[in-house]
Structure formats: C-alpha cells, structure tokens
XYZ file of C-alpha atoms in Angstrom:
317
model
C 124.906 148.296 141.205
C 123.056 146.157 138.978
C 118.993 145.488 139.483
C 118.204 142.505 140.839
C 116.296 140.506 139.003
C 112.658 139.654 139.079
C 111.604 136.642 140.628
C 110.261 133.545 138.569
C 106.993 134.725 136.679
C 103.374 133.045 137.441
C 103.485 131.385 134.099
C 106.422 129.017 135.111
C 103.309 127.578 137.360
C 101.417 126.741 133.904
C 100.708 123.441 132.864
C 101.791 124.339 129.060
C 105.298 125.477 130.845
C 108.006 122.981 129.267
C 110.318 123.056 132.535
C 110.073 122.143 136.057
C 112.551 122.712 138.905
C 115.090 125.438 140.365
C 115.024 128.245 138.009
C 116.235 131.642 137.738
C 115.771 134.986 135.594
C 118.765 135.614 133.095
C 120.442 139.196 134.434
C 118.572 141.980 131.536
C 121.321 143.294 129.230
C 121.841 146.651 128.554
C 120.304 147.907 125.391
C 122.424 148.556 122.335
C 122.688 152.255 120.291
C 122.096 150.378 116.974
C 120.887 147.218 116.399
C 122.945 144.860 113.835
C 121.146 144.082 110.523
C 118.808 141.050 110.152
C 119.553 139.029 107.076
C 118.503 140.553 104.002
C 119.698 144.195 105.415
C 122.354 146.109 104.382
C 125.850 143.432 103.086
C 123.869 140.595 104.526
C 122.733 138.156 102.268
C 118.800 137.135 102.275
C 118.354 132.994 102.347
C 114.940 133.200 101.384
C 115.995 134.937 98.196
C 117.969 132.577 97.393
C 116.613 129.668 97.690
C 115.455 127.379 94.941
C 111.676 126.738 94.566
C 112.920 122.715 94.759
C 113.467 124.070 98.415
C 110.276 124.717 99.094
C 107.069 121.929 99.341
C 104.330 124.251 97.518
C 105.596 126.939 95.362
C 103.376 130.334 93.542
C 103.505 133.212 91.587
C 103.820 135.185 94.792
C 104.252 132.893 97.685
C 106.247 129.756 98.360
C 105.598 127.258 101.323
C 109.063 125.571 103.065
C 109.225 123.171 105.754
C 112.417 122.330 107.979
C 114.365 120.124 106.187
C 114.150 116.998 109.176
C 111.319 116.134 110.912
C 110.614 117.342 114.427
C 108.341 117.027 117.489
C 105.021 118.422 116.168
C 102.942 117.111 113.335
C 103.856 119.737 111.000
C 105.546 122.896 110.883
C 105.477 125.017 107.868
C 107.175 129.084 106.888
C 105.473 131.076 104.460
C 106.962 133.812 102.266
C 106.866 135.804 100.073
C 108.402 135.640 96.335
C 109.568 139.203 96.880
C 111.908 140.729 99.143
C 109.490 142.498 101.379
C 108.986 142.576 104.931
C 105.469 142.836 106.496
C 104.681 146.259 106.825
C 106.483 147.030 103.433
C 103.763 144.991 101.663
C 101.962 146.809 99.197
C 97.759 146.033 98.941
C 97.371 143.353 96.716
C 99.977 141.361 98.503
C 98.687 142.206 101.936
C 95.395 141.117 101.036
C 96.333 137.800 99.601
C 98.691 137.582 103.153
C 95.466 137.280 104.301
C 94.156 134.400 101.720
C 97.380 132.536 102.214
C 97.273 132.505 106.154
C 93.776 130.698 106.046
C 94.306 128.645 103.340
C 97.472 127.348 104.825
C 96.311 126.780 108.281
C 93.175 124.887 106.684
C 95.560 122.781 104.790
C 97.794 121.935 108.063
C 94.354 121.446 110.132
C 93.437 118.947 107.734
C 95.739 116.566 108.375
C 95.291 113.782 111.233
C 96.089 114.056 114.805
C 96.304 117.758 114.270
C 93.664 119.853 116.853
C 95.201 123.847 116.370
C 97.568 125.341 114.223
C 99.325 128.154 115.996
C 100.431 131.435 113.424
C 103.408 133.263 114.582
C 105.247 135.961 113.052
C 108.743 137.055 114.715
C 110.954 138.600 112.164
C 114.114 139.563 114.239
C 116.125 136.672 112.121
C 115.695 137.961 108.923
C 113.831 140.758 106.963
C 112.604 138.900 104.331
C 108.660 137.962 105.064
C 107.838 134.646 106.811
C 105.232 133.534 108.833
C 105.405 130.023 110.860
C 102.559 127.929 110.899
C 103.020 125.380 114.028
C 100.613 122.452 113.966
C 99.468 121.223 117.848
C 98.565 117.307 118.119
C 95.207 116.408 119.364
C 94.625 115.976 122.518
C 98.220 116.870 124.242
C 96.458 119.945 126.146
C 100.368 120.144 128.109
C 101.171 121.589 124.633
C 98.443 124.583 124.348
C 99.349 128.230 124.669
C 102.406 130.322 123.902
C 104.982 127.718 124.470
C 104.266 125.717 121.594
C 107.611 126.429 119.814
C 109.815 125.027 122.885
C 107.889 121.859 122.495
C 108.742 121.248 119.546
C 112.074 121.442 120.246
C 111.554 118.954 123.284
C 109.140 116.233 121.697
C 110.707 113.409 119.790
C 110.840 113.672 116.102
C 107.911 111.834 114.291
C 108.215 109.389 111.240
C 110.289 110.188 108.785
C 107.360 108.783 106.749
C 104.637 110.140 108.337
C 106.206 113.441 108.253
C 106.558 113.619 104.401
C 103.057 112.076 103.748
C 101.685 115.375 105.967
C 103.977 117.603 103.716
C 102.828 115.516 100.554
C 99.261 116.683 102.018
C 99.431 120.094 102.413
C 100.980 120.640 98.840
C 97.979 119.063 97.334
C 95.570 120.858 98.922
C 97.143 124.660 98.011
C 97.818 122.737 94.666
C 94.020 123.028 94.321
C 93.594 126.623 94.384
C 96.520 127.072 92.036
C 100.643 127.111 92.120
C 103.045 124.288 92.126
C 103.057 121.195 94.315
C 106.679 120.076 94.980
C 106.312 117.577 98.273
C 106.031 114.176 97.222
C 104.499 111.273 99.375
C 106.981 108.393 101.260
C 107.938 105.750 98.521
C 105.952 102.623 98.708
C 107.997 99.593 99.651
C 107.034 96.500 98.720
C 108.009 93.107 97.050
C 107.824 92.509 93.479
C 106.080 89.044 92.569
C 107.787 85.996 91.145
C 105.730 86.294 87.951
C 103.172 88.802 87.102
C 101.514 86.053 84.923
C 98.648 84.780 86.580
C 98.334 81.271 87.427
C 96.077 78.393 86.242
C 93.815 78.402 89.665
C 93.936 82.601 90.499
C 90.260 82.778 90.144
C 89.980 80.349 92.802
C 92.296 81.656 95.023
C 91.222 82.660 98.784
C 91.824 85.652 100.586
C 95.284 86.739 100.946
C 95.055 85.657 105.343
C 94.715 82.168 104.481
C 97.641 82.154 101.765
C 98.008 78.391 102.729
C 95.483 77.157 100.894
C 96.401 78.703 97.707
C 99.643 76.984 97.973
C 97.681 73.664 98.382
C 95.548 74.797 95.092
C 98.407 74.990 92.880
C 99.873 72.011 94.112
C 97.269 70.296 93.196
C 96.895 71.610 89.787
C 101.120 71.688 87.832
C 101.193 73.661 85.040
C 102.636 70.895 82.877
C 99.570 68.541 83.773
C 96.799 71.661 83.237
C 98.670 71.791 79.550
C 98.805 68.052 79.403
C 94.612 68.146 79.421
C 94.084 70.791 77.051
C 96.382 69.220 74.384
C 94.308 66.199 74.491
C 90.888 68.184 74.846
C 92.413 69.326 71.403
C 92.930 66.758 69.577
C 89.834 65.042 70.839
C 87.632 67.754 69.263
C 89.754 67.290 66.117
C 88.827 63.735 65.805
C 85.225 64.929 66.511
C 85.095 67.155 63.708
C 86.833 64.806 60.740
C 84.891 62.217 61.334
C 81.325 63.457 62.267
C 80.826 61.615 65.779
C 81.774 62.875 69.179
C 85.236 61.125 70.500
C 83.699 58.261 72.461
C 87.226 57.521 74.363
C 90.166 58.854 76.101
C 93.410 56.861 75.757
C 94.794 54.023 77.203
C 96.839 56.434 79.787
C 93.626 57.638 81.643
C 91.775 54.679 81.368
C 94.331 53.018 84.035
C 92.311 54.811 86.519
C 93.137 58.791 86.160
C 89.899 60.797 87.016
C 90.055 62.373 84.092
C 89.732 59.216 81.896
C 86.851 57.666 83.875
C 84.919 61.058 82.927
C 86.187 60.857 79.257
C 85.022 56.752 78.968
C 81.258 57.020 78.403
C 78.689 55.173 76.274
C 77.220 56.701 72.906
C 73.896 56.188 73.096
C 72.140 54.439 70.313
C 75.120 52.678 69.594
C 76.238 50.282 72.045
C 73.762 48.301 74.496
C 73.351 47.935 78.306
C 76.007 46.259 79.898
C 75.016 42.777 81.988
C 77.106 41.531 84.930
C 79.710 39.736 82.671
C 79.417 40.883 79.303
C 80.017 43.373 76.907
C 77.844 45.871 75.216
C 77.064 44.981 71.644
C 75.737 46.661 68.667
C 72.783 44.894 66.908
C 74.657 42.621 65.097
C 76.000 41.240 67.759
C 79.790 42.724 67.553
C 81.027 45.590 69.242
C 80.886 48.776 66.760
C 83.749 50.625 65.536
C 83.288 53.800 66.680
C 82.007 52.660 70.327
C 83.693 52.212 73.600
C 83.630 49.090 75.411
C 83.078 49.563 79.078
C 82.971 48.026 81.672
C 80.279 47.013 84.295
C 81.857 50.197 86.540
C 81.753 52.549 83.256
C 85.167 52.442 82.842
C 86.714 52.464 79.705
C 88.514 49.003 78.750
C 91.831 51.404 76.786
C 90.838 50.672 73.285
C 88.792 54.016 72.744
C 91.797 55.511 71.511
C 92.179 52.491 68.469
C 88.392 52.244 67.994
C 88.226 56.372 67.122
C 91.577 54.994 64.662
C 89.926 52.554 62.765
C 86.750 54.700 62.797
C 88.962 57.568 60.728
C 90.816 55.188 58.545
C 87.089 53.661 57.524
C-alpha cells in the first residue's frame, strides 16, 4: 500500500507562488540503486566542453559567460563556467577563489542594467557535471516575482525584446570586458535611413530643428542650387572687372536690373562720380555728361541696364 501523499504545502498560499487553483502532490517515486550519469560522466559527452567561445557573450582565460540562445521572461539570465572540466567541489584554490570574484562581478554587471532590482545565484548541477552557476535577473518592482520561484517565472512571463534583450547582453560583456577577457555580445544593429545626399546643402546652417522639418523644405525652395551658382558666377566676374580696371563694378546687368532683388542691391551710385539725382533727370558728371564708368539710376536707385556696357567701354578705354 502506497503512502498517501502530503497535502498541498503552505507555500502554494505565497504570493511569489506561480499557480492558483486545484492542485495535488505528484505520488514520491521510489529511489533508484544507482543514479544515471550527468553529462560530462562516464560515455556522456560534456556540452560545455564543447562549445565554442563564439557561444558564449564574455569569454576568459578561465571562465566563459553564456546566455540562452532566445530571449525569455526576465531581464537577463546568464550561466557561468568554467574553462575546465571541473565540478564545484573538485575546484582546486585558485579557481575557487576567483569562483568567488566571478560571482560578484557578474551579478554587479547584471544589477547594472535597467529595470533590474535582484539578481538571484543558483547552483543545481543534477544536468550536467561540468561547473555552472545561473545568474537570474528579477525586474524592479514585480514583488509577485521575489523568492525561490523565480525560475518558473521565467518560464511563464512573456519574452522581452529581441532588442532589448541583446543590448542587456551587449552590457554585461562590456562591463567584465573591463576587468579583463573577451567581450563577444554585440549591441542590436541600428536601423535607420540613409540620406539622399550626404553633401550638405546651400541653406544647412540655417536649417531649424529637425520637429519643424517643414520649414527647411520651404528654405531650400526658396534658395535652387542652380540660382545660388547663378550669383556666385556673376559675384566672380564682377570682382574680375574690379580688379583690371582699378574701380569697383558700379553695375549689375541688364537681367537684374528688370527688377530682381539682387540687381536693385548691385545698382548703386559711386560717389564722387556721378551727382544727386532731381525728380526728372539724370545724374551727371561735371561736365555735364554722364561718366563712363558710372551708373545711371534712377530717381528709385534703380539701375537703368546699361551698367553692364558702361563697365565695357570703361575696360576697352
């Protein structure tokens, strides 16, 4: 006649219990003469052993870091182990000492990270005999999750971000990085949109901030490339005729003088050279006739189109 079994234990009642509703005690088994061997014992072949270090997020001379290879419910979970095949009361000193070293450094590492409150240390061993210890990261602020029943939840929470998940891994591989050993965990790929040009254009330095990208659009409208090249051609060649024939180009040609805003700047008076303009005249030199080299306005200022013939005649004289 077999026992019967125990009723349903007190901690079923806990708040970190994953399960709620009719439950029962599994019937105990009856203990075997010799248990079978873990992996890593006797013809069984050891998985940490052979691994590759590209398996593994942070890799040593002694220790290598893995993590499960999808993510799951917690922020992070994370194995430790050692390089050799070693369980952990075969450990000799100097590897049992820098167990010790490891463990902290590693749960700093996952405690870093955000949204993580505890990081729960478990050691098991009755899968394989090759040295591992889990690391199990709890999130801030789920107190449902605290206790011994950490490692079911993980099992029950839905997975986090693919991304997020590899930017915590990308993380904790830094930070061991910095007390030595090989960081293998790379951060999510960024994804983004390459520009249309990577020259930049004629009115960046003006641009406004990125929110009101409208008006940037409106700023380059109102500026084409081919009329911003247009200008400095002819604020070339206007300083050319400048420097041949000693006098500053007095004129624009005919094509802004028709009213282009750039032509009513470009149509003033040299002083010294051509006199006040009355209501219907023109300006004249002291002889009486309009110079050579000056532009004749009119009463607004405007040029009259000849600047570009006067600065001509100017040269050829």
């Amino acid at each position: 006649m077999q026992d019967t079994p125990p009723s349903v234990p007190d901690f079923t009642q806990w708040p970190s219990f994953p399960f709620e509703g009719d439950l029962r005690v599994k019937q105990i088994d009856d203990p075997v003469a010799v248990e079978p061997p873990r992996r890593g014992e006797a013809d069984r072949e050891c998985t940490a052993c052979n691994a590759p270090d590209e398996a593994y997020i942070w890799v040593g001379e002694r220790w290598r870091v893995r993590a499960m290879d999808r993510p799951t419910g917690l922020p992070m979970v994370l194995i430790l182990e050692s390089r050799s095949h070693l369980d952990l009361g075969d450990l000799p000193n100097l590897l049992a000492a820098e167990l010790g070293v490891m463990t902290v450094r590693l749960e700093r590492a996952v405690r870093s990270l955000d949204g993580v409150a505890r990081v729960h240390v478990n050691r098991w061993g009755d899968g394989s005999a090759h040295l591992h210890m889990w690391f199990l990261a709890r999130p801030y602020g789920r107190l449902q999750l605290r206790g011994t029943f950490l490692s079911l939840w993980d099992s029950i929470l839905p997975p986090i971000s693919e991304e997020q998940w590899r930017e915590n891994l990308a993380m904790v591989a830094a930070w061991l990085a910095e007390f030595g050993g090989r960081p293998l965990a790379e951060p999510p790929r960024i994804r983004w949109e390459a520009p249309s040009t990577l020259s930049p254009s004629p009115t960046s330095v003006a641009e406004e901030p990125e929110e009101e990208s409208a008006s940037v659009i409106e700023a380059a409208d109102e500026i084409p490339e081919s009329e911003a090249a247009e200008q400095t051609d002819e604020a070339d060649a206007a300083e050319d005729l400048e420097m041949r024939s000693g006098h500053p180009a007095d004129a624009a040609d005919d094509e802004h003088a028709a009213g282009d805003p750039v032509g009513e700047a470009s149509g003033s008076v040299k002083a010294g050279t051509a006199g006040s303009a009355d209501s219907g005249g023109e300006p004249e030199c002291e002889g009486g006739e309009p110079s050579a080299g000056s532009a004749v306005t009119d009463e607004d200022g405007r040029s009259s189109g000849n600047g570009g013939r006067a600065a001509s005649a100017r040269t050829a004289g």
